[in-house]
Amino acid sequence: MAAASFTAAKFLVPVAARSGGERAPPLPPVGASSSSFARTLRRGGGAHHHPRLRTALAVSSDLVAGNKAAQAAATHPAVTREEALEVYEDMVLGRVFEDMCAQMYYRGKMFGFVHLYNGQEAVSTGFIKLLNQADCVVSTYRDHVHALSKGVPPRNVMAELFGKATGCCRGQGGSMHMFSAPHNLLGGFAFIGEGIPVATGAAFAAKYRHEVLKESGPDGLDVTLAFFGDGTCNNGQFFECLNMAQLWKLPIVFVVENNLWAIGMSHLRATSDPEIWKKGPSFGMPGVHVDGMDVLKVREVAKEAIERARRGEGPTLVECETYRFRGHSLADPDELRKPDEKTHYAARDPITALKKYIIEENLATESELKSIEKKIDDVVEEAVEFADASPHPPRSQLLENVFADPKGFGIGPDGKYRCEDPKFTQGTAQV
Amino acid sequence: MLGVARRRLGSGCVLSQLAQALRPAAAAPARTYSAAAKEITVREALNTALDEEMSADPSVFLMGEEVGEYQGAYKISKGLLDKYGPDRVLDTPITEAGFTGIGVGAAYHGLRPIVEFMTFNFSMQAIDHIINSAAKSNYMSAGQISVPIVFRGPNGAAAGVGAQHSQCYAAWYAHVPGLKVLAPYSAEDARGLLKAAIRDPDPVVFLENELLYGESFPVSAEVLDSSFCLPIGKAKIERQGKDVTITAFSKMVGYALQAADILAKEGISAEVINLRSIRPLDRAAINASVRKTNRLVTVEEGFPQHGIGAEICMSVVEDSFEYLDAPVERIAGADVPMPYAANLERMAVPQVDDIVRAAKRACYRAAVPMAATA
């Protein structure tokens, strides 16, 4: 395989390589050989060298790209009006929804740990909006917006956060555990690294269905996106799965949302080589770094990686450099991130940047964007009203869903399955 | 007491000797809270215990996620980085399997690590090292390699955090020979037991509770003394009683004490045992109490099956069966993963009322039918 012959030295960052103003190459057509992608990735040759740790700011794009101020002016890949507006709407939805979550949390409507996604919207939108319904998403505890991008209705996500019976998991999962089978959202995982093997397993299933069961459609394999953060990239499960995913050429994209901080642990203090994308080539898969505050760049990289997976050419590791605009969770005092770092990234707000681009490129008018914002405000408002008005889960739910087959509760003293006891369905049975 | 014969075996000499042996355990707590004017939180108790033990022994060091610059995810290690520096207060990457193994290796080789898990839920990623590398090494090496290490962090049900972050691991670790498992309730427990754990030559799993960190307890001057230490394996009688024994640990001790207050108003005198040590288990104290009260209610937050209550019940059946006047009652968490919704969550963990009801049933004072285990 072509990918196996890549060496780390040849792998460079397409975004950085393209930052000189050259137009992005056309996407490889579906069914093209992997070498077109490989060529894309090789662009720029070995021209860059990567300065080691810089201490002033934990800015890994500076590390990777050699602090090219000119990068901000780089050309964007072409995007149609419809695409731009879809992307804009999804990002605004993510932002407004999370801001509302903060309000509702402080009002006591939701509880426990609530981790908000503000600032990282370009990653969720840039990747997930390219997926089909049958493609899978595996997320972390910071999962609300991944759920929204994958199409889970905002009212059901909000109701889940309120702990209501109308939530996407009937109030049983909560903020960190969003699941939706119809949307192939395979969960928010609350432990670091946990989601990666599960995502790899979903990708394994897609390949198995395709090759053993002969089930998949003409478009190729169903693709799984595994989202996780920079902190996770120091966890063994990450490395174990990179190996197996490449070994078995699984249709998965490992999407690192490198927001530079694992709670209060700076990425640079936690990771011996902070350039996460480089770990892809170590396992024989492409590794790509992309500006995670630029949704169109994310989208371009995502397209290539997803299509590569769909064609059966195996996994890609994508490091999206992003930033969370709030603390790790709503309980985090967020005292360790320096104000100048926060300011640096606040100025790079991905939604503001997209808005500017859309207007500058005459893809839509300011008032059109305003009406999208208004529409999203209404959607989120409605989600809150729906969640608030929804009923709490009934007691009967307490014993439901522990097993797919409630006979798993065993046999009672009367010789019958415990789940046949009328008290079982009331949730009051002794089990 | 209503018409149920007490099957006492008289005062045979064997039994009276046993009773003698059992008595000191029950008598010990009389000293506690003596002339206590000062109150400290469990958080302060843990912090000062860490500080004092690190100060006393340079081979003691703390490692874990966010223990240093962040001052601890729950601020238990506050100030320790400033005082002892980054060589002895190590911020680790999020790699439980890795850093727990490193801690164990350091303990093999002469140090006394304290490994903090941000929560014990995360210890699942490191359980191989806790059980296979730490607990078994002294035995496998025929005593050549001891593993003086403490694994500590919050355990048990927290509030509103869902199934993966809300679980009690007491029974899991108490199952394993070679481990000691401690579960403090009060500030006194936290200080005395953590110091004991750090000084202990064997691996100790130290199960704290997030919801107790901010609670204040009165402490005596003795407890505040830097030499203070509690014995591992000794329970504490938190409240004397004569009608029913309630065993509990960690946060559930508080619930058991509240239940005892309610029961007292209804004329039932409950004796509350704070287990403190899950392994070794103070079977003597439990049996002595049951022999006095003839009734037993066990309380735990964990799942019922193969739990702490089951072990306590077996111990009483083995040693004091003939003293029991009623079936042993077990109060445990519901046999379901923890639901997120607040109303379901409340049903899934033991409440004070559940303990009261169980105690009344044990005393044949309730017409209340058996409700859910929760």
PDB file of N, CA, C and O in Angstrom, chain A residues 111-113 160-161 163 171-174 176-177 190-192 194 234-235 237 262-265 269-270 332-333 392-395 398 402 428, chain B residues 66 69-70 74 91-95 118 121-122 125 159-161 164-165 335-344 347-348 370-373:
ATOM      1  N   PHE A 111     -27.445  19.415  35.775  1.00  0.00           N
ATOM      2  CA  PHE A 111     -26.628  19.170  36.953  1.00  0.00           C
ATOM      3  C   PHE A 111     -25.416  18.327  36.593  1.00  0.00           C
ATOM      4  O   PHE A 111     -25.250  17.900  35.451  1.00  0.00           O
ATOM      5  N   GLY A 112     -24.591  18.099  37.586  1.00  0.00           N
ATOM      6  CA  GLY A 112     -23.395  17.285  37.360  1.00  0.00           C
ATOM      7  C   GLY A 112     -22.344  18.051  36.589  1.00  0.00           C
ATOM      8  O   GLY A 112     -22.208  19.261  36.732  1.00  0.00           O
ATOM      9  N   PHE A 113     -21.579  17.335  35.785  1.00  0.00           N
ATOM     10  CA  PHE A 113     -20.532  17.962  34.989  1.00  0.00           C
ATOM     11  C   PHE A 113     -21.094  18.335  33.629  1.00  0.00           C
ATOM     12  O   PHE A 113     -21.649  17.505  32.931  1.00  0.00           O
ATOM     13  N   GLU A 160     -32.531  15.878  27.433  1.00  0.00           N
ATOM     14  CA  GLU A 160     -31.621  14.938  28.095  1.00  0.00           C
ATOM     15  C   GLU A 160     -30.843  15.666  29.191  1.00  0.00           C
ATOM     16  O   GLU A 160     -30.678  15.155  30.300  1.00  0.00           O
ATOM     17  N   LEU A 161     -30.387  16.876  28.872  1.00  0.00           N
ATOM     18  CA  LEU A 161     -29.624  17.645  29.849  1.00  0.00           C
ATOM     19  C   LEU A 161     -30.477  18.039  31.050  1.00  0.00           C
ATOM     20  O   LEU A 161     -29.976  18.191  32.154  1.00  0.00           O
ATOM     21  N   GLY A 163     -32.618  16.113  32.219  1.00  0.00           N
ATOM     22  CA  GLY A 163     -32.975  14.862  32.902  1.00  0.00           C
ATOM     23  C   GLY A 163     -34.433  14.497  32.707  1.00  0.00           C
ATOM     24  O   GLY A 163     -35.092  14.010  33.628  1.00  0.00           O
ATOM     25  N   GLY A 171     -33.263  10.681  29.745  1.00  0.00           N
ATOM     26  CA  GLY A 171     -32.758  11.165  31.038  1.00  0.00           C
ATOM     27  C   GLY A 171     -31.836  10.184  31.728  1.00  0.00           C
ATOM     28  O   GLY A 171     -31.388  10.434  32.840  1.00  0.00           O
ATOM     29  N   GLN A 172     -31.519   9.076  31.099  1.00  0.00           N
ATOM     30  CA  GLN A 172     -30.671   8.076  31.748  1.00  0.00           C
ATOM     31  C   GLN A 172     -29.184   8.321  31.496  1.00  0.00           C
ATOM     32  O   GLN A 172     -28.344   7.809  32.226  1.00  0.00           O
ATOM     33  N   GLY A 173     -28.885   9.068  30.436  1.00  0.00           N
ATOM     34  CA  GLY A 173     -27.473   9.257  30.084  1.00  0.00           C
ATOM     35  C   GLY A 173     -26.893  10.528  30.667  1.00  0.00           C
ATOM     36  O   GLY A 173     -25.928  10.489  31.400  1.00  0.00           O
ATOM     37  N   GLY A 174     -27.477  11.664  30.323  1.00  0.00           N
ATOM     38  CA  GLY A 174     -26.984  12.937  30.833  1.00  0.00           C
ATOM     39  C   GLY A 174     -25.976  13.587  29.910  1.00  0.00           C
ATOM     40  O   GLY A 174     -25.688  13.101  28.812  1.00  0.00           O
ATOM     41  N   MET A 176     -22.813  13.884  29.610  1.00  0.00           N
ATOM     42  CA  MET A 176     -21.599  13.258  29.086  1.00  0.00           C
ATOM     43  C   MET A 176     -21.886  12.003  28.275  1.00  0.00           C
ATOM     44  O   MET A 176     -20.961  11.384  27.760  1.00  0.00           O
ATOM     45  N   HIS A 177     -23.149  11.631  28.209  1.00  0.00           N
ATOM     46  CA  HIS A 177     -23.485  10.347  27.583  1.00  0.00           C
ATOM     47  C   HIS A 177     -24.633  10.481  26.597  1.00  0.00           C
ATOM     48  O   HIS A 177     -25.723   9.941  26.796  1.00  0.00           O
ATOM     49  N   ALA A 190     -17.176   9.268  28.944  1.00  0.00           N
ATOM     50  CA  ALA A 190     -16.744  10.209  29.976  1.00  0.00           C
ATOM     51  C   ALA A 190     -15.321   9.970  30.443  1.00  0.00           C
ATOM     52  O   ALA A 190     -14.802  10.755  31.207  1.00  0.00           O
ATOM     53  N   PHE A 191     -14.708   8.893  29.991  1.00  0.00           N
ATOM     54  CA  PHE A 191     -13.320   8.650  30.397  1.00  0.00           C
ATOM     55  C   PHE A 191     -12.411   8.904  29.212  1.00  0.00           C
ATOM     56  O   PHE A 191     -12.744   8.592  28.073  1.00  0.00           O
ATOM     57  N   ILE A 192     -11.239   9.407  29.552  1.00  0.00           N
ATOM     58  CA  ILE A 192     -10.270   9.704  28.503  1.00  0.00           C
ATOM     59  C   ILE A 192      -9.850   8.423  27.786  1.00  0.00           C
ATOM     60  O   ILE A 192      -9.464   7.444  28.408  1.00  0.00           O
ATOM     61  N   GLU A 194     -11.456   6.166  26.279  1.00  0.00           N
ATOM     62  CA  GLU A 194     -12.457   5.092  26.184  1.00  0.00           C
ATOM     63  C   GLU A 194     -13.154   5.015  24.842  1.00  0.00           C
ATOM     64  O   GLU A 194     -13.486   3.947  24.356  1.00  0.00           O
ATOM     65  N   ASN A 234      -2.147  11.102  24.938  1.00  0.00           N
ATOM     66  CA  ASN A 234      -1.087  10.519  25.755  1.00  0.00           C
ATOM     67  C   ASN A 234      -1.533   9.201  26.364  1.00  0.00           C
ATOM     68  O   ASN A 234      -0.812   8.595  27.144  1.00  0.00           O
ATOM     69  N   ASN A 235      -2.732   8.786  26.036  1.00  0.00           N
ATOM     70  CA  ASN A 235      -3.322   7.596  26.642  1.00  0.00           C
ATOM     71  C   ASN A 235      -3.076   6.388  25.747  1.00  0.00           C
ATOM     72  O   ASN A 235      -3.164   6.476  24.519  1.00  0.00           O
ATOM     73  N   GLN A 237      -4.733   3.808  24.923  1.00  0.00           N
ATOM     74  CA  GLN A 237      -5.770   3.317  24.017  1.00  0.00           C
ATOM     75  C   GLN A 237      -5.698   4.007  22.650  1.00  0.00           C
ATOM     76  O   GLN A 237      -6.049   3.425  21.626  1.00  0.00           O
ATOM     77  N   ALA A 262      -5.736  20.123  28.801  1.00  0.00           N
ATOM     78  CA  ALA A 262      -6.495  19.035  29.406  1.00  0.00           C
ATOM     79  C   ALA A 262      -6.843  19.497  30.819  1.00  0.00           C
ATOM     80  O   ALA A 262      -6.011  19.449  31.706  1.00  0.00           O
ATOM     81  N   ILE A 263      -8.037  20.011  30.995  1.00  0.00           N
ATOM     82  CA  ILE A 263      -8.417  20.740  32.211  1.00  0.00           C
ATOM     83  C   ILE A 263      -7.375  21.837  32.453  1.00  0.00           C
ATOM     84  O   ILE A 263      -7.345  22.800  31.708  1.00  0.00           O
ATOM     85  N   GLY A 264      -6.488  21.639  33.430  1.00  0.00           N
ATOM     86  CA  GLY A 264      -5.485  22.675  33.717  1.00  0.00           C
ATOM     87  C   GLY A 264      -4.089  22.259  33.298  1.00  0.00           C
ATOM     88  O   GLY A 264      -3.112  22.861  33.711  1.00  0.00           O
ATOM     89  N   MET A 265      -4.009  21.184  32.523  1.00  0.00           N
ATOM     90  CA  MET A 265      -2.704  20.673  32.109  1.00  0.00           C
ATOM     91  C   MET A 265      -2.442  21.125  30.681  1.00  0.00           C
ATOM     92  O   MET A 265      -3.133  20.694  29.756  1.00  0.00           O
ATOM     93  N   ARG A 269       2.994  20.719  28.497  1.00  0.00           N
ATOM     94  CA  ARG A 269       3.531  20.154  29.736  1.00  0.00           C
ATOM     95  C   ARG A 269       3.242  18.657  29.831  1.00  0.00           C
ATOM     96  O   ARG A 269       3.789  17.967  30.686  1.00  0.00           O
ATOM     97  N   ALA A 270       2.328  18.173  28.974  1.00  0.00           N
ATOM     98  CA  ALA A 270       1.872  16.795  29.103  1.00  0.00           C
ATOM     99  C   ALA A 270       2.426  15.870  28.034  1.00  0.00           C
ATOM    100  O   ALA A 270       2.345  14.663  28.180  1.00  0.00           O
ATOM    101  N   ASP A 332     -15.151  24.452  36.388  1.00  0.00           N
ATOM    102  CA  ASP A 332     -13.713  24.732  36.342  1.00  0.00           C
ATOM    103  C   ASP A 332     -13.463  26.231  36.541  1.00  0.00           C
ATOM    104  O   ASP A 332     -13.957  27.047  35.767  1.00  0.00           O
ATOM    105  N   PRO A 333     -12.694  26.599  37.566  1.00  0.00           N
ATOM    106  CA  PRO A 333     -12.407  28.028  37.747  1.00  0.00           C
ATOM    107  C   PRO A 333     -11.523  28.598  36.635  1.00  0.00           C
ATOM    108  O   PRO A 333     -11.432  29.812  36.498  1.00  0.00           O
ATOM    109  N   HIS A 392     -40.609  14.396  34.050  1.00  0.00           N
ATOM    110  CA  HIS A 392     -39.480  13.634  34.583  1.00  0.00           C
ATOM    111  C   HIS A 392     -39.693  12.163  34.239  1.00  0.00           C
ATOM    112  O   HIS A 392     -40.827  11.727  34.057  1.00  0.00           O
ATOM    113  N   PRO A 393     -38.625  11.389  34.188  1.00  0.00           N
ATOM    114  CA  PRO A 393     -38.821   9.965  33.924  1.00  0.00           C
ATOM    115  C   PRO A 393     -39.657   9.339  35.042  1.00  0.00           C
ATOM    116  O   PRO A 393     -39.470   9.685  36.211  1.00  0.00           O
ATOM    117  N   PRO A 394     -40.581   8.470  34.701  1.00  0.00           N
ATOM    118  CA  PRO A 394     -41.372   7.821  35.741  1.00  0.00           C
ATOM    119  C   PRO A 394     -40.535   6.807  36.510  1.00  0.00           C
ATOM    120  O   PRO A 394     -39.506   6.343  36.011  1.00  0.00           O
ATOM    121  N   ARG A 395     -40.959   6.495  37.697  1.00  0.00           N
ATOM    122  CA  ARG A 395     -40.244   5.518  38.518  1.00  0.00           C
ATOM    123  C   ARG A 395     -40.051   4.198  37.760  1.00  0.00           C
ATOM    124  O   ARG A 395     -39.053   3.504  37.930  1.00  0.00           O
ATOM    125  N   LEU A 398     -36.751   3.078  36.268  1.00  0.00           N
ATOM    126  CA  LEU A 398     -35.536   2.782  37.042  1.00  0.00           C
ATOM    127  C   LEU A 398     -34.928   1.432  36.664  1.00  0.00           C
ATOM    128  O   LEU A 398     -33.728   1.291  36.578  1.00  0.00           O
ATOM    129  N   VAL A 402     -31.572  -2.016  31.828  1.00  0.00           N
ATOM    130  CA  VAL A 402     -30.320  -2.541  32.376  1.00  0.00           C
ATOM    131  C   VAL A 402     -29.822  -3.663  31.468  1.00  0.00           C
ATOM    132  O   VAL A 402     -28.634  -3.782  31.187  1.00  0.00           O
ATOM    133  N   THR A 428     -40.406  -0.869  41.490  1.00  0.00           N
ATOM    134  CA  THR A 428     -40.300  -1.059  42.939  1.00  0.00           C
ATOM    135  C   THR A 428     -39.923  -2.479  43.319  1.00  0.00           C
ATOM    136  O   THR A 428     -39.881  -2.817  44.498  1.00  0.00           O
TER     137      THR A 428
ATOM    138  N   GLU B  66      -3.666  16.701  37.544  1.00  0.00           N
ATOM    139  CA  GLU B  66      -4.034  18.008  38.100  1.00  0.00           C
ATOM    140  C   GLU B  66      -3.740  18.143  39.590  1.00  0.00           C
ATOM    141  O   GLU B  66      -4.333  18.956  40.270  1.00  0.00           O
ATOM    142  N   GLU B  69      -0.224  22.070  39.544  1.00  0.00           N
ATOM    143  CA  GLU B  69      -0.550  23.467  39.219  1.00  0.00           C
ATOM    144  C   GLU B  69      -2.023  23.791  39.426  1.00  0.00           C
ATOM    145  O   GLU B  69      -2.383  24.899  39.774  1.00  0.00           O
ATOM    146  N   TYR B  70      -2.879  22.818  39.175  1.00  0.00           N
ATOM    147  CA  TYR B  70      -4.312  23.042  39.344  1.00  0.00           C
ATOM    148  C   TYR B  70      -4.703  22.937  40.826  1.00  0.00           C
ATOM    149  O   TYR B  70      -5.813  23.230  41.202  1.00  0.00           O
ATOM    150  N   TYR B  74     -10.073  18.385  43.091  1.00  0.00           N
ATOM    151  CA  TYR B  74     -10.960  18.710  44.212  1.00  0.00           C
ATOM    152  C   TYR B  74     -10.207  19.476  45.307  1.00  0.00           C
ATOM    153  O   TYR B  74     -10.628  19.520  46.448  1.00  0.00           O
ATOM    154  N   ASP B  91       2.418  16.396  38.222  1.00  0.00           N
ATOM    155  CA  ASP B  91       1.277  16.403  37.303  1.00  0.00           C
ATOM    156  C   ASP B  91       1.544  15.374  36.214  1.00  0.00           C
ATOM    157  O   ASP B  91       2.561  15.452  35.519  1.00  0.00           O
ATOM    158  N   THR B  92       0.631  14.445  36.049  1.00  0.00           N
ATOM    159  CA  THR B  92       0.818  13.430  35.011  1.00  0.00           C
ATOM    160  C   THR B  92      -0.100  13.712  33.835  1.00  0.00           C
ATOM    161  O   THR B  92      -1.134  14.350  33.996  1.00  0.00           O
ATOM    162  N   PRO B  93       0.262  13.224  32.664  1.00  0.00           N
ATOM    163  CA  PRO B  93      -0.728  13.196  31.582  1.00  0.00           C
ATOM    164  C   PRO B  93      -1.894  12.268  31.952  1.00  0.00           C
ATOM    165  O   PRO B  93      -1.841  11.573  32.973  1.00  0.00           O
ATOM    166  N   ILE B  94      -2.897  12.249  31.112  1.00  0.00           N
ATOM    167  CA  ILE B  94      -4.094  11.445  31.416  1.00  0.00           C
ATOM    168  C   ILE B  94      -3.836  10.007  30.996  1.00  0.00           C
ATOM    169  O   ILE B  94      -4.280   9.546  29.952  1.00  0.00           O
ATOM    170  N   THR B  95      -3.075   9.322  31.824  1.00  0.00           N
ATOM    171  CA  THR B  95      -2.610   7.988  31.456  1.00  0.00           C
ATOM    172  C   THR B  95      -2.637   7.096  32.683  1.00  0.00           C
ATOM    173  O   THR B  95      -1.583   6.723  33.206  1.00  0.00           O
ATOM    174  N   MET B 118      -8.358  11.019  39.796  1.00  0.00           N
ATOM    175  CA  MET B 118      -9.283  12.155  39.826  1.00  0.00           C
ATOM    176  C   MET B 118     -10.637  11.684  40.355  1.00  0.00           C
ATOM    177  O   MET B 118     -11.285  12.374  41.124  1.00  0.00           O
ATOM    178  N   ASN B 121     -13.470   6.051  39.549  1.00  0.00           N
ATOM    179  CA  ASN B 121     -13.964   5.496  38.292  1.00  0.00           C
ATOM    180  C   ASN B 121     -12.819   5.327  37.301  1.00  0.00           C
ATOM    181  O   ASN B 121     -12.766   4.360  36.549  1.00  0.00           O
ATOM    182  N   PHE B 122     -11.907   6.294  37.317  1.00  0.00           N
ATOM    183  CA  PHE B 122     -10.794   6.251  36.366  1.00  0.00           C
ATOM    184  C   PHE B 122      -9.780   5.164  36.727  1.00  0.00           C
ATOM    185  O   PHE B 122      -8.932   4.808  35.913  1.00  0.00           O
ATOM    186  N   GLN B 125      -9.038   2.121  34.524  1.00  0.00           N
ATOM    187  CA  GLN B 125      -8.057   2.062  33.454  1.00  0.00           C
ATOM    188  C   GLN B 125      -6.710   1.568  33.976  1.00  0.00           C
ATOM    189  O   GLN B 125      -5.815   1.277  33.203  1.00  0.00           O
ATOM    190  N   ALA B 159     -23.147  13.539  42.314  1.00  0.00           N
ATOM    191  CA  ALA B 159     -24.473  14.050  41.972  1.00  0.00           C
ATOM    192  C   ALA B 159     -24.548  14.436  40.503  1.00  0.00           C
ATOM    193  O   ALA B 159     -23.769  15.257  40.031  1.00  0.00           O
ATOM    194  N   GLY B 160     -25.465  13.820  39.789  1.00  0.00           N
ATOM    195  CA  GLY B 160     -25.792  14.270  38.439  1.00  0.00           C
ATOM    196  C   GLY B 160     -24.730  14.021  37.394  1.00  0.00           C
ATOM    197  O   GLY B 160     -24.703  14.680  36.366  1.00  0.00           O
ATOM    198  N   VAL B 161     -23.847  13.068  37.627  1.00  0.00           N
ATOM    199  CA  VAL B 161     -22.764  12.862  36.675  1.00  0.00           C
ATOM    200  C   VAL B 161     -22.925  11.581  35.856  1.00  0.00           C
ATOM    201  O   VAL B 161     -22.051  11.252  35.058  1.00  0.00           O
ATOM    202  N   GLN B 164     -21.099   6.525  34.389  1.00  0.00           N
ATOM    203  CA  GLN B 164     -19.665   6.239  34.373  1.00  0.00           C
ATOM    204  C   GLN B 164     -18.902   6.930  35.500  1.00  0.00           C
ATOM    205  O   GLN B 164     -17.824   6.492  35.862  1.00  0.00           O
ATOM    206  N   HIS B 165     -19.467   7.998  36.040  1.00  0.00           N
ATOM    207  CA  HIS B 165     -18.769   8.756  37.078  1.00  0.00           C
ATOM    208  C   HIS B 165     -19.357   8.529  38.468  1.00  0.00           C
ATOM    209  O   HIS B 165     -19.041   9.269  39.387  1.00  0.00           O
ATOM    210  N   ASP B 335     -29.793  -2.026  41.778  1.00  0.00           N
ATOM    211  CA  ASP B 335     -28.983  -2.893  40.918  1.00  0.00           C
ATOM    212  C   ASP B 335     -29.063  -2.427  39.466  1.00  0.00           C
ATOM    213  O   ASP B 335     -29.402  -3.202  38.571  1.00  0.00           O
ATOM    214  N   VAL B 336     -28.768  -1.151  39.258  1.00  0.00           N
ATOM    215  CA  VAL B 336     -28.803  -0.557  37.914  1.00  0.00           C
ATOM    216  C   VAL B 336     -27.636   0.416  37.788  1.00  0.00           C
ATOM    217  O   VAL B 336     -27.168   0.948  38.790  1.00  0.00           O
ATOM    218  N   PRO B 337     -27.131   0.629  36.565  1.00  0.00           N
ATOM    219  CA  PRO B 337     -26.160   1.721  36.402  1.00  0.00           C
ATOM    220  C   PRO B 337     -26.809   3.037  36.834  1.00  0.00           C
ATOM    221  O   PRO B 337     -28.025   3.192  36.735  1.00  0.00           O
ATOM    222  N   MET B 338     -26.009   3.966  37.314  1.00  0.00           N
ATOM    223  CA  MET B 338     -26.583   5.202  37.866  1.00  0.00           C
ATOM    224  C   MET B 338     -27.277   6.032  36.783  1.00  0.00           C
ATOM    225  O   MET B 338     -26.659   6.432  35.810  1.00  0.00           O
ATOM    226  N   PRO B 339     -28.583   6.277  36.967  1.00  0.00           N
ATOM    227  CA  PRO B 339     -29.258   7.147  35.991  1.00  0.00           C
ATOM    228  C   PRO B 339     -28.879   8.609  36.203  1.00  0.00           C
ATOM    229  O   PRO B 339     -28.502   8.995  37.306  1.00  0.00           O
ATOM    230  N   TYR B 340     -29.011   9.410  35.140  1.00  0.00           N
ATOM    231  CA  TYR B 340     -28.672  10.836  35.229  1.00  0.00           C
ATOM    232  C   TYR B 340     -29.805  11.646  35.842  1.00  0.00           C
ATOM    233  O   TYR B 340     -29.573  12.495  36.702  1.00  0.00           O
ATOM    234  N   ALA B 341     -31.027  11.412  35.388  1.00  0.00           N
ATOM    235  CA  ALA B 341     -32.167  12.223  35.843  1.00  0.00           C
ATOM    236  C   ALA B 341     -32.218  12.230  37.372  1.00  0.00           C
ATOM    237  O   ALA B 341     -32.126  11.184  38.017  1.00  0.00           O
ATOM    238  N   ALA B 342     -32.379  13.424  37.939  1.00  0.00           N
ATOM    239  CA  ALA B 342     -32.231  13.572  39.387  1.00  0.00           C
ATOM    240  C   ALA B 342     -33.220  12.706  40.159  1.00  0.00           C
ATOM    241  O   ALA B 342     -32.872  12.126  41.194  1.00  0.00           O
ATOM    242  N   ASN B 343     -34.438  12.599  39.648  1.00  0.00           N
ATOM    243  CA  ASN B 343     -35.421  11.815  40.410  1.00  0.00           C
ATOM    244  C   ASN B 343     -35.082  10.334  40.393  1.00  0.00           C
ATOM    245  O   ASN B 343     -35.199   9.640  41.395  1.00  0.00           O
ATOM    246  N   LEU B 344     -34.601   9.841  39.242  1.00  0.00           N
ATOM    247  CA  LEU B 344     -34.202   8.428  39.186  1.00  0.00           C
ATOM    248  C   LEU B 344     -32.932   8.193  40.003  1.00  0.00           C
ATOM    249  O   LEU B 344     -32.784   7.170  40.671  1.00  0.00           O
ATOM    250  N   MET B 347     -33.618   7.619  43.530  1.00  0.00           N
ATOM    251  CA  MET B 347     -34.153   6.278  43.796  1.00  0.00           C
ATOM    252  C   MET B 347     -33.064   5.217  43.749  1.00  0.00           C
ATOM    253  O   MET B 347     -33.225   4.128  44.280  1.00  0.00           O
ATOM    254  N   ALA B 348     -31.963   5.530  43.085  1.00  0.00           N
ATOM    255  CA  ALA B 348     -30.934   4.513  42.863  1.00  0.00           C
ATOM    256  C   ALA B 348     -29.898   4.452  43.986  1.00  0.00           C
ATOM    257  O   ALA B 348     -29.090   3.532  44.027  1.00  0.00           O
ATOM    258  N   MET B 370     -41.679  -4.622  51.997  1.00  0.00           N
ATOM    259  CA  MET B 370     -40.356  -4.489  51.398  1.00  0.00           C
ATOM    260  C   MET B 370     -40.459  -3.635  50.147  1.00  0.00           C
ATOM    261  O   MET B 370     -41.215  -3.952  49.237  1.00  0.00           O
ATOM    262  N   ALA B 371     -39.730  -2.585  50.118  1.00  0.00           N
ATOM    263  CA  ALA B 371     -39.738  -1.737  48.913  1.00  0.00           C
ATOM    264  C   ALA B 371     -38.504  -2.065  48.087  1.00  0.00           C
ATOM    265  O   ALA B 371     -37.830  -3.059  48.313  1.00  0.00           O
ATOM    266  N   ALA B 372     -38.221  -1.251  47.136  1.00  0.00           N
ATOM    267  CA  ALA B 372     -37.026  -1.465  46.324  1.00  0.00           C
ATOM    268  C   ALA B 372     -35.800  -1.431  47.219  1.00  0.00           C
ATOM    269  O   ALA B 372     -35.815  -0.848  48.289  1.00  0.00           O
ATOM    270  N   THR B 373     -34.774  -2.053  46.767  1.00  0.00           N
ATOM    271  CA  THR B 373     -33.536  -2.080  47.549  1.00  0.00           C
ATOM    272  C   THR B 373     -33.016  -0.673  47.770  1.00  0.00           C
ATOM    273  O   THR B 373     -32.375  -0.373  48.757  1.00  0.00           O
TER     274      THR B 373
END
